[in-house]
mmCIF file of C-alpha atoms in Angstrom:
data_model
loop_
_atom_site.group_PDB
_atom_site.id
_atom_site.type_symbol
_atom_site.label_atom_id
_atom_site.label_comp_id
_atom_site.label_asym_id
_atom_site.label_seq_id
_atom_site.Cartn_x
_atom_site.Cartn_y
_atom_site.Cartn_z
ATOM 1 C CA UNK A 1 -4.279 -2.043 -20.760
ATOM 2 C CA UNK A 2 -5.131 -2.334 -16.953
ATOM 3 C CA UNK A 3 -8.036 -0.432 -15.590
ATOM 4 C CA UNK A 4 -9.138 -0.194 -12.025
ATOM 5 C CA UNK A 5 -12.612 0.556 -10.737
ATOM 6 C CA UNK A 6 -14.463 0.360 -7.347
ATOM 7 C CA UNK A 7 -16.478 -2.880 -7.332
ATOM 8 C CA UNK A 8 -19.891 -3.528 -6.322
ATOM 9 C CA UNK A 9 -21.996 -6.259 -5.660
ATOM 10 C CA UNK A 10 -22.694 -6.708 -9.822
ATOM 11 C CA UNK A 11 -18.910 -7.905 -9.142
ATOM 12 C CA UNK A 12 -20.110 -10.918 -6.182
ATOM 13 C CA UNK A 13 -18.646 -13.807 -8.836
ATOM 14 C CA UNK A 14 -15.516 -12.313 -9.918
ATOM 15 C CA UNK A 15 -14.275 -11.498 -6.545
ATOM 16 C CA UNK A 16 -15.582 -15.054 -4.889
ATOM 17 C CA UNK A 17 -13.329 -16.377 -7.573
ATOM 18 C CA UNK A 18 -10.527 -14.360 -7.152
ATOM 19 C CA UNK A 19 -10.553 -14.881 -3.345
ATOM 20 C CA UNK A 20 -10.485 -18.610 -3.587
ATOM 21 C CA UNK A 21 -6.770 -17.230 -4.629
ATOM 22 C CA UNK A 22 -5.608 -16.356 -1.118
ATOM 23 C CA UNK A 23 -8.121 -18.813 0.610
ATOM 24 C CA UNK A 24 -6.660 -21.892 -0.853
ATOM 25 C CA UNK A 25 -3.051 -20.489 0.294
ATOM 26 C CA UNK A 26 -4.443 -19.766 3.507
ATOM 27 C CA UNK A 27 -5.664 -22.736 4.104
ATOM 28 C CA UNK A 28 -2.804 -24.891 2.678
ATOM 29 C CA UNK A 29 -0.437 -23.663 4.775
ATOM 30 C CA UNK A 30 -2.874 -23.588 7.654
ATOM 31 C CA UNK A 31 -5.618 -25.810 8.065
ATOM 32 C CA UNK A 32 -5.749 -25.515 11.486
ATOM 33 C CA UNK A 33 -7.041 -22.103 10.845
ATOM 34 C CA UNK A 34 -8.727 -22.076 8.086
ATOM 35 C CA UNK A 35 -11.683 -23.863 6.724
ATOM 36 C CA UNK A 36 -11.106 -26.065 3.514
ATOM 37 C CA UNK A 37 -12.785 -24.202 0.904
ATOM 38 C CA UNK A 38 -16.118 -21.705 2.370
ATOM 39 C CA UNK A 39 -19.737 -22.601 0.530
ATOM 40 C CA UNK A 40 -20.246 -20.227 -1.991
ATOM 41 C CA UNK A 41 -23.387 -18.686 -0.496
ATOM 42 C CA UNK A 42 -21.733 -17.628 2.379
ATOM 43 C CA UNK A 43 -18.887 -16.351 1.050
ATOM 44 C CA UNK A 44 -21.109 -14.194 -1.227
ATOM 45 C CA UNK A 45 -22.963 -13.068 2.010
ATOM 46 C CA UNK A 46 -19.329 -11.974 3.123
ATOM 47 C CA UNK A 47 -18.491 -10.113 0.429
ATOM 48 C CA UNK A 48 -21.812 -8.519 0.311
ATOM 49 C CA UNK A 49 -21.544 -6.525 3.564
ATOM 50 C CA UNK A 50 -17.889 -6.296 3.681
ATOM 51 C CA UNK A 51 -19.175 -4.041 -0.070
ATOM 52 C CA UNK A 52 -21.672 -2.407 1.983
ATOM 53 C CA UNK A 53 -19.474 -0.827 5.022
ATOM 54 C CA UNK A 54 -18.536 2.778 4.359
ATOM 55 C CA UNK A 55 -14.731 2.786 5.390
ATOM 56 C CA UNK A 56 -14.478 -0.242 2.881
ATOM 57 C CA UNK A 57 -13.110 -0.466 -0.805
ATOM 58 C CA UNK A 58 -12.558 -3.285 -3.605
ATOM 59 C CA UNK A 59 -11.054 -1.960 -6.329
ATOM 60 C CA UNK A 60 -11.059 -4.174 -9.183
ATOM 61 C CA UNK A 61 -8.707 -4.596 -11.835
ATOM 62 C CA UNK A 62 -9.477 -5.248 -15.079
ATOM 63 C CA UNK A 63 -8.708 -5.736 -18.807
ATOM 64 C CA UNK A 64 -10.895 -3.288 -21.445
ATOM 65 C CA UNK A 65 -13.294 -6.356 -22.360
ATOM 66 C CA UNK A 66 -13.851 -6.508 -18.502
ATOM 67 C CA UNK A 67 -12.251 -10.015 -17.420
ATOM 68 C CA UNK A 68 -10.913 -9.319 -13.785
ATOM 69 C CA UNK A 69 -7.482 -9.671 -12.904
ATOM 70 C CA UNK A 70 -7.560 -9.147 -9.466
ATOM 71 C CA UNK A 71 -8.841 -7.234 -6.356
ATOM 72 C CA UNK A 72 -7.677 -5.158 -3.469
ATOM 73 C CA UNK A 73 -9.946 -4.747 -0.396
ATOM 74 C CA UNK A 74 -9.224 -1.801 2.090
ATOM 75 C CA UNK A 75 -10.548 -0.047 4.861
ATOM 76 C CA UNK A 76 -10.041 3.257 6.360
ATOM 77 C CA UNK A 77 -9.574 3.109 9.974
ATOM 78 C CA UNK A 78 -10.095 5.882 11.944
ATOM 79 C CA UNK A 79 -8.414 5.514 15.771
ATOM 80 C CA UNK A 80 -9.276 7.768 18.643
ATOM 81 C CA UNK A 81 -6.435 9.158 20.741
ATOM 82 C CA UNK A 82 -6.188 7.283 24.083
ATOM 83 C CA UNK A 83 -3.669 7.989 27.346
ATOM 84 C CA UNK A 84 -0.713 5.830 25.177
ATOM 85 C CA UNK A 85 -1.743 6.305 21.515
ATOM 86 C CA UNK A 86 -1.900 9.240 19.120
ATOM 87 C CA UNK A 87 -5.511 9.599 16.919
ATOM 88 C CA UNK A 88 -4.891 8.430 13.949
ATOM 89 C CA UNK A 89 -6.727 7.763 10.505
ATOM 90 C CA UNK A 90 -4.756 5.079 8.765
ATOM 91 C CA UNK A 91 -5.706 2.511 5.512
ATOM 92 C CA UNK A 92 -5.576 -0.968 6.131
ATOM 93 C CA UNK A 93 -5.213 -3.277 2.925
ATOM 94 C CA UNK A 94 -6.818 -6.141 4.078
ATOM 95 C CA UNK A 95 -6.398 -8.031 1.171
ATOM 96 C CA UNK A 96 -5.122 -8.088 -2.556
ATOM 97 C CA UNK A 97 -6.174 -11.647 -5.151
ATOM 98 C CA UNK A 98 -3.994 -11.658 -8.462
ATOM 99 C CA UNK A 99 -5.483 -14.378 -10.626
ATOM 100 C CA UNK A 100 -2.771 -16.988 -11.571
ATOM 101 C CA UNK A 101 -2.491 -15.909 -15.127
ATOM 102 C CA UNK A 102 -2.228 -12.332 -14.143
ATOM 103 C CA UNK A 103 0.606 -12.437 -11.553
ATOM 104 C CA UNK A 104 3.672 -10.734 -12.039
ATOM 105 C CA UNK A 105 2.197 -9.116 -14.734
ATOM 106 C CA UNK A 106 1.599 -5.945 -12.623
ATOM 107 C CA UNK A 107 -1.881 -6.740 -11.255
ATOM 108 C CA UNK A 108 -0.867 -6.312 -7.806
ATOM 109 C CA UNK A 109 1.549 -3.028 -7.647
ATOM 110 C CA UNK A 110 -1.280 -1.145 -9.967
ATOM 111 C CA UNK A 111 -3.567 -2.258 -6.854
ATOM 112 C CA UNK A 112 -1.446 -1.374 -4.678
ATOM 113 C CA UNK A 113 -0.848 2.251 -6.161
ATOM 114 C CA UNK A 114 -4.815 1.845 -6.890
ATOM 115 C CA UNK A 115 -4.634 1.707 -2.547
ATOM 116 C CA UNK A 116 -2.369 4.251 -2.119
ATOM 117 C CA UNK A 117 -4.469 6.444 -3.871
ATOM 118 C CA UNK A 118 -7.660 5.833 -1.982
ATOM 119 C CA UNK A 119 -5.385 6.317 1.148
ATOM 120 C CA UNK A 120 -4.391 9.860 0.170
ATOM 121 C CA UNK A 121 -7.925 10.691 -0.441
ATOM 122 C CA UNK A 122 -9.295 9.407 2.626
ATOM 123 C CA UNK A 123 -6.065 11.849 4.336
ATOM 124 C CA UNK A 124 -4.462 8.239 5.843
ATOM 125 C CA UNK A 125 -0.860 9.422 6.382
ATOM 126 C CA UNK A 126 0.022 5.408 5.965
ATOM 127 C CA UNK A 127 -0.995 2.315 5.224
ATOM 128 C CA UNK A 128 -1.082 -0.790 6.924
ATOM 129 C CA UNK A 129 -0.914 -4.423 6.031
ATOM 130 C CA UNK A 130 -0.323 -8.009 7.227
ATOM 131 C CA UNK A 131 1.053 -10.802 6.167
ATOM 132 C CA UNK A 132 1.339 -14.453 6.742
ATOM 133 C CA UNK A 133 4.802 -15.759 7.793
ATOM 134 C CA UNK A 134 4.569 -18.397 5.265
ATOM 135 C CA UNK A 135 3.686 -16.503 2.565
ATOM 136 C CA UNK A 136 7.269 -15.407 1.337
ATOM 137 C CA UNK A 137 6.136 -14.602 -1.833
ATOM 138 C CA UNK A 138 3.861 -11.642 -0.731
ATOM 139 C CA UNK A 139 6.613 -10.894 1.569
ATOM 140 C CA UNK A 140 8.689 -9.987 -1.226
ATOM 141 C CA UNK A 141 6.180 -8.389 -2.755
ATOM 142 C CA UNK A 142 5.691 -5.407 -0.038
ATOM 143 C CA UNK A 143 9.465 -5.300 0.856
ATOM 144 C CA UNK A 144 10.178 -4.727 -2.804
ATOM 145 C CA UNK A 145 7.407 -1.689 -2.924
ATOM 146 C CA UNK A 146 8.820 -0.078 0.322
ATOM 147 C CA UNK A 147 7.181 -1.524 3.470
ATOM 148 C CA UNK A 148 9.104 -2.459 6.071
ATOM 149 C CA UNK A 149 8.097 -4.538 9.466
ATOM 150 C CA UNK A 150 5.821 -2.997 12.162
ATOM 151 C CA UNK A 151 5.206 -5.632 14.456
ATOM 152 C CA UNK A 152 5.888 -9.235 15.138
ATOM 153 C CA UNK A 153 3.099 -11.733 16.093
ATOM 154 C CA UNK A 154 4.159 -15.050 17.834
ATOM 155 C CA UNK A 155 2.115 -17.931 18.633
ATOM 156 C CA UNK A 156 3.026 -21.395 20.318
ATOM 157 C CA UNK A 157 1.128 -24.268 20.493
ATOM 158 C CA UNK A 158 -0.446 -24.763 24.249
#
C-alpha cells in the first residue's frame, strides 16, 4: 500500500536522494546545462526554502514502514490579468522523482492524482507542466494521463 503525505524538512535526505533521479537525467542528456552532480549541502539548502515557500508542495510517497518512493513538487501560481492575458490561478508541477525500483509501479500517476488534488483545493482550474524534449519516457507518461502540448520552446546554438 502507497501512502502520500506533504513532506517537510524531517524529509531533506529522502528527497536529495530521490532528486539525484531527475538530476542525473538532466544532466546526461545535457551537460551543457546542467551541473554534474550538485554538493549535497547545497542542494539541501534548495530544498529547504523551496519547503518553506507558501504556494509550494512535496508530497511524498511512501510505503507503510515509511521508505519513500518518490516525490512530486508543485506550486500554485497565481497570475494577474494584464492588457493580453486573463488572471489566472493555475498549479505548476515542477517536478515528480520515482525511485528506480518503484517506477512503473504506480509511484508517479498516484503523485500525479496526489497533484491534482492539491490543484482542486488550491481552485487551479489546470495544471501545468514541462518537459524535456529528450525525455520521451516522461513524455509518454503525461500523454498517456491526458495532457496534451501547450507550447513549443526552440533553441539554436549561436
Amino acid at each position: 500500500m502507497l501512502t502520500l503525505r506533504a513532506a517537510s524538512t524531517d524529509d531533506l535526505a529522502a528527497l536529495a536522494t530521490l532528486h539525484a533521479v531527475v538530476h542525473d537525467t538532466h544532466a546526461r542528456h545535457r551537460p551543457d546545462l546542467f551541473t554534474g552532480e550538485p554538493s549535497p549541502d547545497a542542494l539541501e539548502a534548495l530544498l529547504t526554502t523551496r519547503l518553506s515557500e507558501p504556494d509550494v508542495t512535496f508530497l511524498l510517497a511512501e510505503t507503510p514502514g515509511g521508505e519513500a518512493l518518490g516525490y512530486a513538487m508543485a506550486r500554485v501560481v497565481r497570475r494577474e490579468g494584464s492588457t493580453l492575458l486573463r488572471p489566472e490561478t493555475f498549479l505548476s508541477l515542477q517536478q515528480i522523482a520515482v525511485a528506480p525500483g518503484a517506477s512503473r509501479g504506480g509511484v508517479g500517476s498516484a503523485l500525479l492524482e496526489g497533484v491534482r488534488a492539491l490543484g482542486r483545493a488550491a481552485g487551479c482550474r489546470r495544471l501545468v507542466t514541462d518537459v524535456w524534449d529528450f525525455n520521451e519516457g516522461a513524455r509518454a507518461f503525461y500523454r498517456a494521463r491526458g495532457f496534451r502540448p501547450l507550447n513549443s520552446k526552440l533553441e539554436q546554438e549561436l
